[in-house]
Coordinates of C-alpha atoms and ligand atoms in Angstrom, one line a residue:
X1 CA -278.8 157.0 203.4
X2 CA -278.7 156.5 207.5
X3 CA -278.5 158.2 210.7
X4 CA -274.6 157.6 210.4
X5 CA -272.0 160.3 210.3
X6 CA -272.0 161.7 206.7
X7 CA -269.3 160.9 204.2
X8 CA -267.7 164.1 203.6
X9 CA -265.4 164.9 200.7
X10 CA -263.5 168.2 200.2
X11 CA -262.3 169.2 196.6
X12 CA -259.2 171.3 197.0
X13 CA -256.3 171.4 199.3
X14 CA -255.8 175.3 199.6
X15 CA -256.1 177.2 202.8
X16 CA -259.8 176.9 202.9
X17 CA -260.0 173.2 202.2
X18 CA -257.1 172.1 204.7
X19 CA -258.8 174.4 207.2
X20 CA -262.1 172.8 206.8
X21 CA -260.6 169.2 207.0
X22 CA -259.1 170.2 210.2
X23 CA -262.0 171.9 211.8
X24 CA -264.2 168.9 210.7
X25 CA -261.8 166.3 212.3
X26 CA -262.2 168.6 215.5
X27 CA -266.0 168.3 215.3
X28 CA -265.7 164.6 215.1
X29 CA -266.5 164.4 211.4
X30 CA -264.0 162.8 209.1
X31 CA -263.3 163.6 205.4
X32 CA -261.2 163.2 202.5
X33 CA -259.6 165.9 200.6
X34 CA -259.1 165.4 196.8
X35 CA -256.3 167.8 195.3
X36 CA -255.6 168.0 191.6
X37 CA -251.8 168.8 192.1
X38 CA -249.4 165.8 192.2
X39 CA -247.9 167.3 195.3
X40 CA -248.7 169.6 198.1
X41 CA -247.0 172.9 197.7
X42 CA -247.6 176.9 197.9
X43 CA -246.2 179.7 196.0
X44 CA -243.1 181.7 197.3
X45 CA -245.0 184.5 198.6
X46 CA -246.2 185.8 201.9
X47 CA -249.6 186.3 203.4
X48 CA -251.2 188.4 206.3
X49 CA -253.4 186.5 208.7
X50 CA -255.7 189.0 210.7
X51 CA -257.3 187.9 214.2
X52 CA -260.4 186.8 212.8
X53 CA -258.6 184.1 210.9
X54 CA -255.7 183.3 213.7
X55 CA -258.3 183.1 216.4
X56 CA -259.7 180.0 214.7
X57 CA -256.5 178.5 214.0
X58 CA -255.5 178.8 217.6
X59 CA -258.5 177.1 218.3
X60 CA -257.4 174.1 216.2
X61 CA -254.3 174.0 218.5
X62 CA -252.1 175.7 215.8
X63 CA -250.9 178.4 217.9
X64 CA -247.3 177.2 218.8
X65 CA -246.7 176.0 215.1
X66 CA -247.8 179.5 213.7
X67 CA -245.7 181.4 216.3
X68 CA -242.6 179.2 215.1
X69 CA -242.9 180.2 211.6
X70 CA -244.6 183.6 211.5
X71 CA -244.1 187.2 212.6
X72 CA -246.3 189.1 214.8
X73 CA -246.0 192.7 213.2
X74 CA -245.8 195.7 215.5
X75 CA -248.2 197.9 213.2
X76 CA -249.7 198.6 209.9
X77 CA -248.5 201.8 208.3
X78 CA -249.7 203.4 205.3
X79 CA -247.2 205.7 203.8
X80 CA -247.1 208.2 200.5
X81 CA -245.6 206.8 197.4
X82 CA -243.3 209.8 196.6
X83 CA -241.8 211.0 200.0
X84 CA -242.4 208.0 202.3
X85 CA -244.5 210.4 204.7
X86 CA -246.5 208.3 207.2
X87 CA -250.3 209.0 206.5
X88 CA -251.7 206.8 209.2
X89 CA -251.0 203.7 211.4
X90 CA -252.7 200.8 213.2
X91 CA -250.9 199.4 216.1
X92 CA -250.8 195.7 216.2
X93 CA -248.3 193.4 218.3
X94 CA -249.4 192.8 221.8
X95 CA -252.1 195.4 221.6
X96 CA -254.0 193.6 218.8
X97 CA -253.4 190.3 220.5
X98 CA -254.9 191.6 223.7
X99 CA -257.8 193.4 222.3
X100 CA -258.8 190.7 220.1
X101 CA -257.5 187.7 221.9
X102 CA -255.5 186.4 218.9
X103 CA -252.2 187.9 217.1
X104 CA -252.0 189.6 213.5
X105 CA -249.5 187.1 211.6
X106 CA -247.5 187.9 208.5
X107 CA -245.9 184.6 207.3
X108 CA -244.9 182.5 204.1
X109 CA -247.8 180.8 202.4
X110 CA -245.9 177.5 202.2
X111 CA -245.3 177.9 206.0
X112 CA -249.0 178.2 206.6
X113 CA -250.1 175.5 204.3
X114 CA -247.4 172.9 206.1
X115 CA -248.9 174.1 209.4
X116 CA -252.5 173.0 208.2
X117 CA -251.3 169.8 206.5
X118 CA -249.5 168.7 209.8
X119 CA -252.8 169.3 211.7
X120 CA -254.5 166.4 209.5
X121 CA -254.4 162.5 209.8
X122 CA -252.2 160.8 207.5
X123 CA -254.1 159.9 204.4
X124 CA -256.6 162.8 204.8
X125 CA -255.6 164.6 201.5
X126 CA -255.4 162.5 198.2
X127 CA -253.3 164.0 195.6
X128 CA -253.4 164.0 191.9
X129 CA -257.3 163.8 191.9
X130 CA -258.7 166.5 189.6
X131 CA -262.5 166.8 189.9
X132 CA -264.1 166.9 186.3
X133 CA -267.6 166.0 187.0
X134 CA -270.5 166.4 189.7
X135 CA -273.6 164.3 189.4
X136 CA -276.3 165.0 192.4
X137 CA -278.3 161.9 192.8
X138 CA -281.3 161.4 195.3
X139 CA -279.4 161.7 198.6
X140 CA -275.8 161.6 197.6
X141 CA -273.3 163.5 195.3
X142 CA -271.1 161.8 192.9
X143 CA -267.8 163.2 192.0
X144 CA -265.8 162.1 188.8
X145 CA -262.1 162.7 188.6
X146 CA -259.9 163.1 185.6
X147 CA -258.5 159.5 185.8
X148 CA -262.1 158.1 185.6
X149 CA -262.4 157.3 189.3
X150 CA -265.6 158.3 191.1
X151 CA -266.6 158.8 194.9
X152 CA -270.0 159.3 196.4
X153 CA -270.6 161.4 199.4
X154 CA -273.3 162.8 201.5
X155 CA -271.6 166.1 201.4
X156 CA -269.1 167.9 199.0
X157 CA -267.1 170.9 199.9
X158 CA -266.0 173.0 197.0
X159 CA -262.8 174.6 198.3
X160 CA -261.4 174.6 194.7
X161 CA -260.4 178.1 194.4
X162 CA -261.4 181.0 192.1
X163 CA -262.0 178.6 189.1
X164 CA -263.8 176.2 190.9
X165 CA -265.2 173.2 189.0
X166 CA -267.7 172.4 191.8
X167 CA -268.9 176.2 191.2
X168 CA -269.2 175.4 187.6
X169 CA -271.9 172.9 188.4
X170 CA -273.9 175.3 190.4
X171 CA -273.4 178.6 188.6
X172 CA -273.0 179.9 185.2
X173 CA -270.7 183.1 186.1
X174 CA -267.2 183.6 185.2
X175 CA -264.1 185.4 187.1
X176 CA -264.0 189.1 186.7
X177 CA -260.8 190.7 185.5
X178 CA -259.7 193.9 187.7
X179 CA -257.6 195.2 185.0
X180 CA -254.7 195.1 187.7
X181 CA -251.7 192.8 188.4
X182 CA -249.6 192.3 191.2
X183 CA -245.8 191.8 191.1
X184 CA -244.7 189.6 194.1
X185 CA -241.2 189.1 195.6
X186 CA -239.5 187.4 198.6
X187 CA -236.2 189.0 199.7
X188 CA -233.5 187.8 202.0
X189 CA -234.2 190.0 205.3
X190 CA -230.3 190.5 205.5
X191 CA -230.6 192.7 202.4
X192 CA -233.2 195.2 204.1
X193 CA -232.1 195.3 207.6
X194 CA -233.7 198.8 208.4
X195 CA -237.1 197.6 207.1
X196 CA -236.9 194.5 208.9
X197 CA -235.9 196.1 212.2
X198 CA -239.3 198.0 211.8
X199 CA -241.1 194.9 212.0
X200 CA -244.2 196.4 210.3
X201 CA -246.7 196.0 207.5
X202 CA -246.0 198.8 205.3
X203 CA -248.4 200.1 202.5
X204 CA -247.3 202.8 200.3
X205 CA -250.3 204.2 198.2
X206 CA -249.8 206.1 195.1
X207 CA -251.7 207.1 192.0
X208 CA -253.1 204.0 190.2
X209 CA -251.0 201.4 192.2
X210 CA -249.7 200.5 195.7
X211 CA -247.0 198.4 197.2
X212 CA -247.4 196.1 200.5
X213 CA -244.2 194.7 202.3
X214 CA -243.8 192.8 205.7
X215 CA -241.3 190.4 207.1
X216 CA -242.1 186.7 207.2
X217 CA -240.3 183.1 207.9
X218 CA -239.7 184.4 211.5
X219 CA -238.1 187.5 210.3
X220 CA -235.6 185.7 207.8
X221 CA -237.3 187.0 204.7
X222 CA -239.5 189.9 203.4
X223 CA -242.3 189.7 201.2
X224 CA -243.8 192.3 199.0
X225 CA -246.7 192.5 196.5
X226 CA -246.8 195.5 194.2
X227 CA -249.9 196.4 192.1
X228 CA -249.8 197.9 188.7
X229 CA -252.0 198.3 185.7
X230 CA -252.2 194.7 184.1
X231 CA -252.0 196.1 180.4
X232 CA -252.3 192.8 178.4
X233 CA -251.2 190.4 181.2
X234 CA -254.1 187.9 182.1
X235 CA -251.9 185.2 183.5
X236 CA -253.1 183.8 187.0
X237 CA -249.9 181.6 187.3
X238 CA -247.6 181.9 190.2
X239 CA -244.8 180.6 188.2
X240 CA -245.2 183.4 185.7
X241 CA -242.0 184.9 185.9
X242 CA -241.6 188.6 185.2
X243 CA -238.5 190.8 185.0
X244 CA -237.4 193.1 188.3
X245 CA -236.6 195.7 185.5
X246 CA -240.4 195.7 184.3
X247 CA -241.4 196.4 188.0
X248 CA -238.9 199.1 188.6
X249 CA -240.0 200.7 185.3
X250 CA -243.8 200.6 186.6
X251 CA -242.6 202.3 190.0
X252 CA -240.6 205.0 188.4
X253 CA -240.4 208.1 190.6
X254 CA -241.6 206.1 193.9
X255 CA -239.4 206.8 196.8
X256 CA -236.0 205.1 197.4
X257 CA -237.2 202.7 200.1
X258 CA -240.1 201.2 197.8
X259 CA -237.6 201.0 195.0
X260 CA -234.9 199.2 197.3
X261 CA -237.6 196.5 198.3
X262 CA -238.6 196.0 194.7
X263 CA -235.1 195.8 193.0
X264 CA -233.8 193.4 195.7
X265 CA -235.1 190.0 194.4
X266 CA -233.4 188.1 191.5
X267 CA -236.9 187.6 190.1
X268 CA -240.6 188.3 190.7
X269 CA -243.8 186.6 189.8
X270 CA -246.8 188.4 188.1
X271 CA -250.4 187.7 188.9
X272 CA -253.5 189.1 187.3
X273 CA -256.1 189.9 189.6
X274 CA -259.6 188.5 189.4
X275 CA -262.6 188.3 191.8
X276 CA -266.3 187.4 191.2
X277 CA -269.4 189.5 192.3
X278 CA -271.6 188.2 195.1
X279 CA -274.1 185.3 194.0
X280 CA -277.5 184.5 195.5
X281 CA -276.1 181.0 196.5
X282 CA -273.4 178.9 197.1
X283 CA -274.8 175.5 197.6
X284 CA -277.4 172.9 196.6
X285 CA -278.7 170.2 199.3
X286 CA -275.5 168.4 199.6
X287 CA -273.1 170.9 198.1
X288 CA -271.3 173.8 199.5
X289 CA -268.6 176.1 198.1
X290 CA -266.1 177.7 200.7
X291 CA -263.0 180.1 200.2
X292 CA -262.3 181.6 196.8
X293 CA -264.7 179.0 195.3
X294 CA -267.5 180.8 197.2
X295 CA -266.5 184.5 197.4
X296 CA -263.1 185.4 195.7
X297 CA -262.0 188.8 196.6
X298 CA -259.1 191.2 195.4
X299 CA -256.1 191.4 197.8
X300 CA -256.8 194.9 198.9
X301 CA -257.4 194.3 202.5
X302 CA -255.7 190.7 203.0
X303 CA -258.9 188.8 203.8
X304 CA -259.2 186.0 201.4
X305 CA -257.6 183.4 203.3
X306 CA -259.0 184.6 206.7
X307 CA -262.5 184.5 205.3
X308 CA -261.8 180.9 203.9
X309 CA -260.6 179.8 207.5
X310 CA -263.8 181.6 208.8
X311 CA -265.9 179.6 206.4
X312 CA -264.2 176.3 207.3
X313 CA -264.7 176.6 211.2
X314 CA -268.2 178.0 210.6
X315 CA -269.2 175.1 208.4
X316 CA -267.7 172.4 210.9
X317 CA -269.6 174.0 213.7
X318 CA -272.7 173.9 211.6
X319 CA -272.2 170.0 210.7
X320 CA -271.1 169.0 214.3
X321 CA -273.5 166.3 215.3
X322 CA -275.1 166.2 211.9
X323 CA -276.0 163.1 210.2
X324 CA -276.2 162.2 206.4
X325 CA -280.1 163.3 206.9
X326 CA -279.6 166.5 208.3
X327 CA -276.6 167.9 206.2
X328 CA -279.1 170.0 204.0
X329 CA -280.5 171.9 207.2
X330 CA -277.0 172.4 208.5
X331 CA -275.9 174.0 205.1
X332 CA -278.9 176.2 205.1
X333 CA -277.9 177.6 208.6
X334 CA -274.3 178.0 207.4
X335 CA -275.1 179.9 204.3
X336 CA -277.4 182.1 206.1
X337 CA -274.7 183.1 208.5
X338 CA -271.8 183.4 206.1
X339 CA -273.1 185.2 203.5
X340 CA -273.9 188.6 205.2
X341 CA -270.4 188.4 206.6
X342 CA -268.8 187.8 203.4
X343 CA -270.6 190.3 201.7
X344 CA -269.5 193.0 204.0
X345 CA -265.9 192.0 203.8
X346 CA -266.2 192.2 199.9
X347 CA -267.4 195.9 200.2
X348 CA -264.7 196.7 202.4
X349 CA -262.3 195.2 199.9
X350 CA -263.8 197.2 197.2
X351 CA -263.6 200.6 199.1
X352 CA -260.0 199.7 199.7
X353 CA -259.4 199.4 195.9
X354 CA -260.7 202.7 195.2
X355 CA -258.8 204.2 198.3
X356 CA -255.4 202.7 197.4
X357 CA -255.2 204.1 194.0
X358 CA -256.3 207.8 194.4
X359 CA -254.6 210.3 192.2
X360 CA -252.8 213.1 194.1
X361 CA -255.1 216.2 194.6
X362 CA -258.2 216.9 196.5
X363 CA -259.5 213.4 196.4
X364 CA -256.4 212.3 197.9
X365 CA -256.2 214.7 200.6
X366 CA -259.9 213.8 201.6
X367 CA -258.9 210.1 201.7
X368 CA -255.9 210.8 203.9
X369 CA -258.1 212.6 206.4
X370 CA -260.5 209.9 206.6
X371 CA -257.9 207.2 206.8
X372 CA -256.3 209.2 209.9
X373 CA -259.8 209.0 211.6
X374 CA -260.6 205.5 210.6
X375 CA -257.2 203.4 211.0
X376 CA -257.2 202.7 214.7
X377 CA -257.1 199.2 216.0
X378 CA -260.6 199.7 217.7
X379 CA -262.2 200.8 214.3
X380 CA -261.3 197.2 213.1
X381 CA -263.5 195.4 215.6
X382 CA -266.1 194.6 213.0
X383 CA -263.4 192.7 211.1
X384 CA -260.7 191.5 213.6
X385 CA -263.3 190.8 216.5
X386 CA -265.7 188.8 214.5
X387 CA -265.8 185.0 215.7
X388 CA -267.0 183.0 212.9
X389 CA -267.6 179.9 215.0
X390 CA -269.8 181.7 217.8
X391 CA -271.7 183.3 215.0
X392 CA -272.6 180.0 213.3
X393 CA -273.6 178.5 216.6
X394 CA -275.6 181.4 218.1
X395 CA -279.3 181.1 218.7
X396 CA -279.8 183.5 215.7
X397 CA -278.1 181.4 213.4
X398 CA -280.5 178.4 214.6
Ligands
LIG1 P1 -257.0 178.2 196.5 O1 -255.6 178.8 197.4 O2 -257.2 178.6 195.2 O3 -256.9 176.4 196.7 C1 -257.9 175.9 195.8 C2 -257.1 174.4 195.6 O4 -258.0 173.5 194.8 C3 -255.9 174.5 195.1 O5 -254.9 173.5 195.7 C4 -256.1 173.7 193.6 O6 -255.0 172.8 193.1 C5 -257.3 172.9 194.0 N1 -258.2 172.6 192.7 C6 -258.5 173.5 191.9 N2 -259.5 173.0 191.1 C7 -259.4 171.6 191.5 C8 -260.2 170.4 190.9 N3 -260.9 170.5 189.8 N4 -260.1 169.0 191.7 C9 -259.1 169.1 192.8 N5 -258.6 170.3 193.2 C10 -258.6 171.4 192.5 N6 -255.7 186.5 201.6 C11 -255.3 186.8 203.0 O7 -256.2 186.5 204.0 N7 -254.3 187.6 203.4 C12 -253.4 188.0 202.6 O8 -252.4 188.9 202.9 C13 -253.5 187.9 200.9 N8 -252.9 188.1 200.1 C14 -253.2 188.1 198.6 C15 -252.1 188.5 197.8 C16 -252.6 188.2 196.5 C17 -251.7 188.7 195.3 C18 -253.6 187.2 196.0 C19 -253.9 186.8 194.6 C20 -254.4 186.9 197.1 C21 -254.2 187.1 198.3 N9 -255.0 186.7 199.4 C22 -254.7 187.1 200.6 C23 -256.1 186.0 199.3 C24 -255.9 184.4 199.4 O9 -254.7 184.0 198.9 C25 -257.1 183.4 198.9 O10 -258.4 183.9 199.2 C26 -256.7 182.1 199.6 O11 -255.6 181.5 199.1 C27 -257.9 181.2 198.9 O12 -257.7 180.0 199.2 P2 -258.7 178.9 198.8 O13 -258.2 177.5 199.6 O14 -260.1 179.1 198.8 O15 -258.3 178.7 197.4

């Protein structure tokens, strides 16, 4: 081990791993990203990126690229499941960009992925390399891949998702099944002109399930995610096809606007939802988990990817100027800052899970009142206004 720049390896080329590679490069630290898939791709579905995530991507110089492919929705509107009545609204658009210094985006996952890939130097990502083994040596970590190859590093960043192999080396826990699944689909915007003209994130809440819908791909497409009880469904595969008819049956009795969205695509995909409870550590001296590998959350609040991006830039900020010898200290600082933040977001998601699915009645009326009071743009300051990079480099963090 020397005082040279650390040799850094990232496992997993999802949003967190790619953002980490881009942020490390900006901090003057080279890395290699090893991805199990034989080609880089993302699923055909949308994603929301709140200002706490978009601010950091803008700092990586990706603002223009995001604006080319994303939508800046005008508002998030929560509506009733049966009569489409608006329960509450958060204004976004220019007001959000002005207040928080960064926009709220809705975009196609594949577009976000491509923007991140394009930010990296050629050769950064190595495909078809599934990590199957981790050995911690005195001052390095050795990774073994499915093809028998090995790589030594001064730091391994495990960005390999909810079923992380790196996490499996550190911890003995398993993903926790939520009992719910989502159907997801993408529709040509021309089929839903009235909805697209509104340019909003729409959330319909109803007994036991909810549906989220928003424009993506610069307004050319509309993406939706509709939750249901999972029944026997356990698959976590984006390619798991599911019949639109099943989806419409699950949403029987919901208002015609929701049903027009759900009935529009040729096919939908179904995804069982898992998270993991918070754990006391994400790291060892030279290993750190980020993104879903560290803190997978249910999607009821659209924060998983933004938290992965926060992780990526916070970690790069802690590592800036680090040598191989000082990596362990940088990781300790990173974890001390990121744990409380992600636990707070996780609690918010768990509250949302309860709120999204309340049966009609007294509890639902109380929820509606509470949401009306608590859904303003300024009430989101703790979430949207958070600057993960500044937090990681603050004197308190040191
Ligand atoms: P992943 O995207 O899982 O990437 C992990 C990568 O590691 C993959 O490329 C995988 O192939 C690779 N990998 C795995 N194992 C290995 C191995 N052993 N060796 C090498 N490579 C490996 N978040 C938001 O912020 N906004 C939203 O609107 C939103 N909506 C969501 C809707 C749904 C239905 C779901 C399920 C999630 C949603 N999320 C949202 C959460 C978000 O998608 C995830 O938090 C985010 O994609 C996680 O990114 P990641 O890079 O940590 O993990």
